[in-house]
Amino acid sequence: GWAMRLVPYAVFGMVAALVLSVGLQSMASLLVYMGVVVLGLLVLLILYLLAVTLLGKRSPWKFLAAVREAQLLAFATTSSAAVMPLTMKTADEKLGISSKVSDFIIPIGATINMDGTAIFQCVTTVFIAQAYGMELPISQLLLVMVTILAASIGTPAVPGGGVVVMASVLQSAGIPAEGLMLIIGVDRILGMFRTAINVTGDLVACVLFQRWITPEKVNQT
């Protein structure tokens, strides 16, 4: 609880340190980049809520209220693995998910369900390519997207794991990996948002699986 209350002040300190190090003019392009990443994550969250409403037959507002604590802890720790115990507790106690479903879905989701990270990596690749004056054709963009989708599955569920994988993705696309230095200062902030989305996706998957699998089938597994 106390860590969550400190998060706003910590984020403010990180942003202040970044402005002092790169200057206001350089911050403009970084702010646009951050805005695009957050917008992509917001669109993904809306898609998750639509899935909960249409496929899970649940109120999206009640779902958000139930998973709020898990989202906040994910936002604070930027680690899907660290928040896994609370995610499982949220699924069992607040969403009414069978423990046999949540015990199976959430550990797997913390490893391979990295949709928020994939969005971050796609936007980062385009941003760094533009920073180096490189134009990526549609065919190469599609290849990069497929590569990132595959790479995100193996992204470590730890703070900064997405940036580590990004180095190999950039090299495969012919983009200098040194360009990652451009976003290192804001990665922690973006990591908070994408981790919260990743954890939300794990809980959405639990809701959908609970809806599709009858209680009789769950008891037999």
PDB file of C-alpha atoms in Angstrom:
ATOM      1  CA  GLY A   1       0.000   0.000   0.000  1.00  0.00           C
ATOM      2  CA  TRP A   2       2.703   2.508   0.915  1.00  0.00           C
ATOM      3  CA  ALA A   3       4.576   1.693  -2.302  1.00  0.00           C
ATOM      4  CA  MET A   4       1.487   2.490  -4.364  1.00  0.00           C
ATOM      5  CA  ARG A   5       1.080   5.837  -2.592  1.00  0.00           C
ATOM      6  CA  LEU A   6       4.677   6.723  -3.470  1.00  0.00           C
ATOM      7  CA  VAL A   7       4.278   5.905  -7.201  1.00  0.00           C
ATOM      8  CA  PRO A   8       3.007   9.392  -8.303  1.00  0.00           C
ATOM      9  CA  TYR A   9       5.962  11.111  -6.605  1.00  0.00           C
ATOM     10  CA  ALA A  10       8.408   8.604  -8.058  1.00  0.00           C
ATOM     11  CA  VAL A  11       7.058   9.119 -11.585  1.00  0.00           C
ATOM     12  CA  PHE A  12       7.287  12.892 -11.148  1.00  0.00           C
ATOM     13  CA  GLY A  13      10.914  12.554 -10.057  1.00  0.00           C
ATOM     14  CA  MET A  14      11.736  10.361 -13.052  1.00  0.00           C
ATOM     15  CA  VAL A  15      10.158  12.833 -15.478  1.00  0.00           C
ATOM     16  CA  ALA A  16      11.967  15.763 -13.828  1.00  0.00           C
ATOM     17  CA  ALA A  17      15.316  13.965 -14.085  1.00  0.00           C
ATOM     18  CA  LEU A  18      14.633  13.167 -17.741  1.00  0.00           C
ATOM     19  CA  VAL A  19      13.818  16.797 -18.588  1.00  0.00           C
ATOM     20  CA  LEU A  20      17.021  17.962 -16.904  1.00  0.00           C
ATOM     21  CA  SER A  21      19.129  15.444 -18.818  1.00  0.00           C
ATOM     22  CA  VAL A  22      17.767  15.816 -22.367  1.00  0.00           C
ATOM     23  CA  GLY A  23      16.253  19.303 -22.368  1.00  0.00           C
ATOM     24  CA  LEU A  24      12.785  20.527 -23.244  1.00  0.00           C
ATOM     25  CA  GLN A  25      13.269  20.464 -27.032  1.00  0.00           C
ATOM     26  CA  SER A  26      14.332  16.837 -27.078  1.00  0.00           C
ATOM     27  CA  MET A  27      11.457  16.034 -24.741  1.00  0.00           C
ATOM     28  CA  ALA A  28       8.936  17.076 -27.392  1.00  0.00           C
ATOM     29  CA  SER A  29       9.668  14.118 -29.658  1.00  0.00           C
ATOM     30  CA  LEU A  30       9.860  11.770 -26.671  1.00  0.00           C
ATOM     31  CA  LEU A  31       6.477  12.993 -25.441  1.00  0.00           C
ATOM     32  CA  VAL A  32       4.948  12.251 -28.849  1.00  0.00           C
ATOM     33  CA  TYR A  33       6.515   8.794 -28.774  1.00  0.00           C
ATOM     34  CA  MET A  34       5.198   8.163 -25.259  1.00  0.00           C
ATOM     35  CA  GLY A  35       1.758   9.416 -26.277  1.00  0.00           C
ATOM     36  CA  VAL A  36       1.606   6.973 -29.186  1.00  0.00           C
ATOM     37  CA  VAL A  37       2.587   4.046 -26.938  1.00  0.00           C
ATOM     38  CA  VAL A  38       0.028   4.977 -24.269  1.00  0.00           C
ATOM     39  CA  LEU A  39      -2.649   5.474 -26.940  1.00  0.00           C
ATOM     40  CA  GLY A  40      -1.931   2.008 -28.339  1.00  0.00           C
ATOM     41  CA  LEU A  41      -2.188   0.513 -24.857  1.00  0.00           C
ATOM     42  CA  LEU A  42      -5.466   2.368 -24.282  1.00  0.00           C
ATOM     43  CA  VAL A  43      -6.909   0.925 -27.503  1.00  0.00           C
ATOM     44  CA  LEU A  44      -5.829  -2.544 -26.345  1.00  0.00           C
ATOM     45  CA  LEU A  45      -7.541  -1.972 -22.983  1.00  0.00           C
ATOM     46  CA  ILE A  46     -10.766  -1.028 -24.786  1.00  0.00           C
ATOM     47  CA  LEU A  47     -10.551  -4.239 -26.818  1.00  0.00           C
ATOM     48  CA  TYR A  48     -10.079  -6.198 -23.582  1.00  0.00           C
ATOM     49  CA  LEU A  49     -13.170  -4.593 -22.072  1.00  0.00           C
ATOM     50  CA  LEU A  50     -15.165  -5.362 -25.212  1.00  0.00           C
ATOM     51  CA  ALA A  51     -14.096  -8.992 -24.910  1.00  0.00           C
ATOM     52  CA  VAL A  52     -15.179  -9.046 -21.264  1.00  0.00           C
ATOM     53  CA  THR A  53     -18.549  -7.536 -22.197  1.00  0.00           C
ATOM     54  CA  LEU A  54     -19.370  -9.462 -25.375  1.00  0.00           C
ATOM     55  CA  LEU A  55     -17.672 -12.791 -24.735  1.00  0.00           C
ATOM     56  CA  GLY A  56     -17.380 -12.902 -20.959  1.00  0.00           C
ATOM     57  CA  LYS A  57     -20.893 -11.486 -20.378  1.00  0.00           C
ATOM     58  CA  ARG A  58     -19.696  -9.242 -17.548  1.00  0.00           C
ATOM     59  CA  SER A  59     -19.910  -5.543 -16.829  1.00  0.00           C
ATOM     60  CA  PRO A  60     -16.644  -3.856 -17.885  1.00  0.00           C
ATOM     61  CA  TRP A  61     -16.927  -1.356 -15.012  1.00  0.00           C
ATOM     62  CA  LYS A  62     -17.317  -4.081 -12.391  1.00  0.00           C
ATOM     63  CA  PHE A  63     -14.405  -5.918 -13.981  1.00  0.00           C
ATOM     64  CA  LEU A  64     -12.176  -2.836 -13.753  1.00  0.00           C
ATOM     65  CA  ALA A  65     -13.186  -2.275 -10.136  1.00  0.00           C
ATOM     66  CA  ALA A  66     -12.341  -5.886  -9.297  1.00  0.00           C
ATOM     67  CA  VAL A  67      -8.888  -5.868 -10.926  1.00  0.00           C
ATOM     68  CA  ARG A  68      -7.857  -2.380  -9.786  1.00  0.00           C
ATOM     69  CA  GLU A  69      -5.485  -3.533  -7.049  1.00  0.00           C
ATOM     70  CA  ALA A  70      -3.674  -5.937  -9.380  1.00  0.00           C
ATOM     71  CA  GLN A  71      -3.341  -3.192 -11.987  1.00  0.00           C
ATOM     72  CA  LEU A  72      -1.933  -0.733  -9.439  1.00  0.00           C
ATOM     73  CA  LEU A  73       0.621  -3.224  -8.141  1.00  0.00           C
ATOM     74  CA  ALA A  74       1.619  -4.094 -11.722  1.00  0.00           C
ATOM     75  CA  PHE A  75       1.951  -0.359 -12.426  1.00  0.00           C
ATOM     76  CA  ALA A  76       4.178   0.084  -9.382  1.00  0.00           C
ATOM     77  CA  THR A  77       6.422  -2.967  -9.846  1.00  0.00           C
ATOM     78  CA  THR A  78       6.530  -3.173 -13.684  1.00  0.00           C
ATOM     79  CA  SER A  79       6.805  -6.951 -13.284  1.00  0.00           C
ATOM     80  CA  SER A  80       4.100  -9.441 -14.212  1.00  0.00           C
ATOM     81  CA  ALA A  81       5.912 -12.106 -12.209  1.00  0.00           C
ATOM     82  CA  ALA A  82       6.033 -10.010  -9.031  1.00  0.00           C
ATOM     83  CA  VAL A  83       2.305  -9.316  -9.145  1.00  0.00           C
ATOM     84  CA  MET A  84       1.337 -12.903  -9.998  1.00  0.00           C
ATOM     85  CA  PRO A  85       0.220 -13.903  -6.454  1.00  0.00           C
ATOM     86  CA  LEU A  86      -2.120 -10.894  -6.246  1.00  0.00           C
ATOM     87  CA  THR A  87      -3.354 -11.541  -9.801  1.00  0.00           C
ATOM     88  CA  MET A  88      -4.300 -15.098  -8.865  1.00  0.00           C
ATOM     89  CA  LYS A  89      -5.956 -13.913  -5.657  1.00  0.00           C
ATOM     90  CA  THR A  90      -7.928 -11.299  -7.607  1.00  0.00           C
ATOM     91  CA  ALA A  91      -9.098 -13.880 -10.116  1.00  0.00           C
ATOM     92  CA  ASP A  92     -10.217 -16.310  -7.413  1.00  0.00           C
ATOM     93  CA  GLU A  93     -11.767 -13.957  -4.859  1.00  0.00           C
ATOM     94  CA  LYS A  94     -12.998 -10.932  -6.826  1.00  0.00           C
ATOM     95  CA  LEU A  95     -13.794 -12.373 -10.243  1.00  0.00           C
ATOM     96  CA  GLY A  96     -15.054 -15.733  -9.049  1.00  0.00           C
ATOM     97  CA  ILE A  97     -12.712 -17.682 -11.310  1.00  0.00           C
ATOM     98  CA  SER A  98     -12.108 -21.337 -10.542  1.00  0.00           C
ATOM     99  CA  SER A  99      -8.661 -21.798  -9.021  1.00  0.00           C
ATOM    100  CA  LYS A 100      -7.997 -24.569 -11.538  1.00  0.00           C
ATOM    101  CA  VAL A 101      -8.484 -22.052 -14.336  1.00  0.00           C
ATOM    102  CA  SER A 102      -6.517 -19.194 -12.769  1.00  0.00           C
ATOM    103  CA  ASP A 103      -3.671 -21.478 -11.623  1.00  0.00           C
ATOM    104  CA  PHE A 104      -3.237 -22.553 -15.234  1.00  0.00           C
ATOM    105  CA  ILE A 105      -3.875 -19.306 -17.146  1.00  0.00           C
ATOM    106  CA  ILE A 106      -2.069 -16.683 -15.047  1.00  0.00           C
ATOM    107  CA  PRO A 107       1.417 -18.299 -14.839  1.00  0.00           C
ATOM    108  CA  ILE A 108       1.322 -18.943 -18.592  1.00  0.00           C
ATOM    109  CA  GLY A 109      -0.004 -15.428 -19.248  1.00  0.00           C
ATOM    110  CA  ALA A 110       2.788 -13.854 -17.204  1.00  0.00           C
ATOM    111  CA  THR A 111       5.240 -15.570 -19.560  1.00  0.00           C
ATOM    112  CA  ILE A 112       3.706 -15.384 -23.021  1.00  0.00           C
ATOM    113  CA  ASN A 113       0.846 -12.854 -22.858  1.00  0.00           C
ATOM    114  CA  MET A 114       2.869  -9.706 -23.532  1.00  0.00           C
ATOM    115  CA  ASP A 115       0.501  -7.760 -25.784  1.00  0.00           C
ATOM    116  CA  GLY A 116       1.334  -4.442 -24.141  1.00  0.00           C
ATOM    117  CA  THR A 117       5.040  -5.140 -24.546  1.00  0.00           C
ATOM    118  CA  ALA A 118       4.539  -6.026 -28.220  1.00  0.00           C
ATOM    119  CA  ILE A 119       2.814  -2.685 -28.862  1.00  0.00           C
ATOM    120  CA  PHE A 120       5.634  -0.853 -27.090  1.00  0.00           C
ATOM    121  CA  GLN A 121       8.268  -2.671 -29.150  1.00  0.00           C
ATOM    122  CA  CYS A 122       6.523  -1.960 -32.470  1.00  0.00           C
ATOM    123  CA  VAL A 123       6.217   1.765 -31.755  1.00  0.00           C
ATOM    124  CA  THR A 124       9.789   1.908 -30.446  1.00  0.00           C
ATOM    125  CA  THR A 125      11.151   0.268 -33.591  1.00  0.00           C
ATOM    126  CA  VAL A 126       9.440   2.828 -35.832  1.00  0.00           C
ATOM    127  CA  PHE A 127      10.512   5.699 -33.558  1.00  0.00           C
ATOM    128  CA  ILE A 128      14.183   4.715 -33.545  1.00  0.00           C
ATOM    129  CA  ALA A 129      14.149   4.086 -37.311  1.00  0.00           C
ATOM    130  CA  GLN A 130      12.765   7.590 -37.863  1.00  0.00           C
ATOM    131  CA  ALA A 131      15.365   9.028 -35.499  1.00  0.00           C
ATOM    132  CA  TYR A 132      18.075   7.567 -37.761  1.00  0.00           C
ATOM    133  CA  GLY A 133      16.289   8.811 -40.887  1.00  0.00           C
ATOM    134  CA  MET A 134      15.397   5.296 -42.038  1.00  0.00           C
ATOM    135  CA  GLU A 135      12.161   4.603 -43.908  1.00  0.00           C
ATOM    136  CA  LEU A 136      10.756   1.131 -43.366  1.00  0.00           C
ATOM    137  CA  PRO A 137       8.657  -0.205 -46.264  1.00  0.00           C
ATOM    138  CA  ILE A 138       5.373  -1.945 -45.527  1.00  0.00           C
ATOM    139  CA  SER A 139       6.901  -5.371 -46.148  1.00  0.00           C
ATOM    140  CA  GLN A 140       9.654  -4.730 -43.604  1.00  0.00           C
ATOM    141  CA  LEU A 141       7.151  -3.309 -41.116  1.00  0.00           C
ATOM    142  CA  LEU A 142       5.094  -6.496 -41.376  1.00  0.00           C
ATOM    143  CA  LEU A 143       8.219  -8.583 -40.873  1.00  0.00           C
ATOM    144  CA  VAL A 144       9.157  -6.529 -37.836  1.00  0.00           C
ATOM    145  CA  MET A 145       5.660  -6.975 -36.394  1.00  0.00           C
ATOM    146  CA  VAL A 146       5.843 -10.760 -36.795  1.00  0.00           C
ATOM    147  CA  THR A 147       9.331 -10.816 -35.265  1.00  0.00           C
ATOM    148  CA  ILE A 148       8.213  -8.691 -32.315  1.00  0.00           C
ATOM    149  CA  LEU A 149       5.146 -10.860 -31.751  1.00  0.00           C
ATOM    150  CA  ALA A 150       7.362 -13.938 -31.548  1.00  0.00           C
ATOM    151  CA  ALA A 151       9.995 -12.171 -29.437  1.00  0.00           C
ATOM    152  CA  SER A 152       7.430 -10.794 -26.967  1.00  0.00           C
ATOM    153  CA  ILE A 153       6.432 -14.355 -26.065  1.00  0.00           C
ATOM    154  CA  GLY A 154       9.886 -14.897 -24.617  1.00  0.00           C
ATOM    155  CA  THR A 155      10.219 -11.480 -22.999  1.00  0.00           C
ATOM    156  CA  PRO A 156      11.234 -11.838 -19.330  1.00  0.00           C
ATOM    157  CA  ALA A 157       8.479 -10.778 -16.908  1.00  0.00           C
ATOM    158  CA  VAL A 158      10.870  -8.420 -15.106  1.00  0.00           C
ATOM    159  CA  PRO A 159      11.387  -4.637 -15.219  1.00  0.00           C
ATOM    160  CA  GLY A 160      13.146  -3.618 -18.444  1.00  0.00           C
ATOM    161  CA  GLY A 161      12.722  -7.036 -20.057  1.00  0.00           C
ATOM    162  CA  GLY A 162      11.141  -5.512 -23.161  1.00  0.00           C
ATOM    163  CA  VAL A 163      14.172  -3.320 -23.843  1.00  0.00           C
ATOM    164  CA  VAL A 164      16.547  -6.297 -23.654  1.00  0.00           C
ATOM    165  CA  VAL A 165      14.593  -8.134 -26.342  1.00  0.00           C
ATOM    166  CA  MET A 166      14.369  -4.941 -28.423  1.00  0.00           C
ATOM    167  CA  ALA A 167      18.109  -5.025 -29.130  1.00  0.00           C
ATOM    168  CA  SER A 168      17.844  -8.246 -31.149  1.00  0.00           C
ATOM    169  CA  VAL A 169      14.698  -7.011 -32.908  1.00  0.00           C
ATOM    170  CA  LEU A 170      16.419  -3.808 -34.019  1.00  0.00           C
ATOM    171  CA  GLN A 171      19.455  -5.701 -35.285  1.00  0.00           C
ATOM    172  CA  SER A 172      17.272  -8.055 -37.320  1.00  0.00           C
ATOM    173  CA  ALA A 173      15.600  -5.028 -38.921  1.00  0.00           C
ATOM    174  CA  GLY A 174      18.936  -3.379 -39.726  1.00  0.00           C
ATOM    175  CA  ILE A 175      18.386  -0.579 -37.219  1.00  0.00           C
ATOM    176  CA  PRO A 176      21.290   0.404 -34.923  1.00  0.00           C
ATOM    177  CA  ALA A 177      20.655  -1.061 -31.481  1.00  0.00           C
ATOM    178  CA  GLU A 178      22.379   1.974 -29.974  1.00  0.00           C
ATOM    179  CA  GLY A 179      19.143   3.834 -30.683  1.00  0.00           C
ATOM    180  CA  LEU A 180      17.719   2.254 -27.544  1.00  0.00           C
ATOM    181  CA  MET A 181      19.566   4.938 -25.606  1.00  0.00           C
ATOM    182  CA  LEU A 182      16.947   7.364 -26.909  1.00  0.00           C
ATOM    183  CA  ILE A 183      14.164   5.704 -24.941  1.00  0.00           C
ATOM    184  CA  ILE A 184      16.017   4.364 -21.895  1.00  0.00           C
ATOM    185  CA  GLY A 185      15.036   7.436 -19.886  1.00  0.00           C
ATOM    186  CA  VAL A 186      11.294   6.911 -20.425  1.00  0.00           C
ATOM    187  CA  ASP A 187      11.223   3.111 -20.532  1.00  0.00           C
ATOM    188  CA  ARG A 188      10.480   2.775 -16.825  1.00  0.00           C
ATOM    189  CA  ILE A 189       7.444   5.033 -17.126  1.00  0.00           C
ATOM    190  CA  LEU A 190       6.104   3.197 -20.175  1.00  0.00           C
ATOM    191  CA  GLY A 191       6.886  -0.096 -18.461  1.00  0.00           C
ATOM    192  CA  MET A 192       4.373   0.782 -15.758  1.00  0.00           C
ATOM    193  CA  PHE A 193       1.579   1.165 -18.294  1.00  0.00           C
ATOM    194  CA  ARG A 194       2.376  -1.896 -20.393  1.00  0.00           C
ATOM    195  CA  THR A 195       2.746  -4.151 -17.342  1.00  0.00           C
ATOM    196  CA  ALA A 196      -0.676  -3.055 -16.078  1.00  0.00           C
ATOM    197  CA  ILE A 197      -2.130  -3.897 -19.498  1.00  0.00           C
ATOM    198  CA  ASN A 198      -0.373  -7.276 -19.581  1.00  0.00           C
ATOM    199  CA  VAL A 199      -1.815  -8.209 -16.193  1.00  0.00           C
ATOM    200  CA  THR A 200      -5.259  -7.015 -17.281  1.00  0.00           C
ATOM    201  CA  GLY A 201      -4.997  -9.281 -20.319  1.00  0.00           C
ATOM    202  CA  ASP A 202      -4.212 -12.263 -18.079  1.00  0.00           C
ATOM    203  CA  LEU A 203      -7.349 -11.605 -16.019  1.00  0.00           C
ATOM    204  CA  VAL A 204      -9.453 -11.145 -19.155  1.00  0.00           C
ATOM    205  CA  ALA A 205      -8.215 -14.525 -20.371  1.00  0.00           C
ATOM    206  CA  CYS A 206      -9.318 -16.061 -17.066  1.00  0.00           C
ATOM    207  CA  VAL A 207     -12.800 -14.575 -17.459  1.00  0.00           C
ATOM    208  CA  LEU A 208     -13.124 -15.908 -21.002  1.00  0.00           C
ATOM    209  CA  PHE A 209     -11.883 -19.369 -20.132  1.00  0.00           C
ATOM    210  CA  GLN A 210     -14.217 -19.500 -17.136  1.00  0.00           C
ATOM    211  CA  ARG A 211     -17.087 -18.574 -19.477  1.00  0.00           C
ATOM    212  CA  TRP A 212     -16.214 -21.173 -22.098  1.00  0.00           C
ATOM    213  CA  ILE A 213     -15.425 -24.066 -19.766  1.00  0.00           C
ATOM    214  CA  THR A 214     -18.384 -25.437 -17.835  1.00  0.00           C
ATOM    215  CA  PRO A 215     -17.956 -26.100 -14.082  1.00  0.00           C
ATOM    216  CA  GLU A 216     -18.222 -29.831 -14.761  1.00  0.00           C
ATOM    217  CA  LYS A 217     -15.275 -29.702 -17.130  1.00  0.00           C
ATOM    218  CA  VAL A 218     -13.269 -27.616 -14.695  1.00  0.00           C
ATOM    219  CA  ASN A 219     -13.795 -30.149 -11.926  1.00  0.00           C
ATOM    220  CA  GLN A 220     -12.607 -32.928 -14.204  1.00  0.00           C
ATOM    221  CA  THR A 221      -9.311 -31.181 -15.107  1.00  0.00           C
TER     222      THR A 221
END
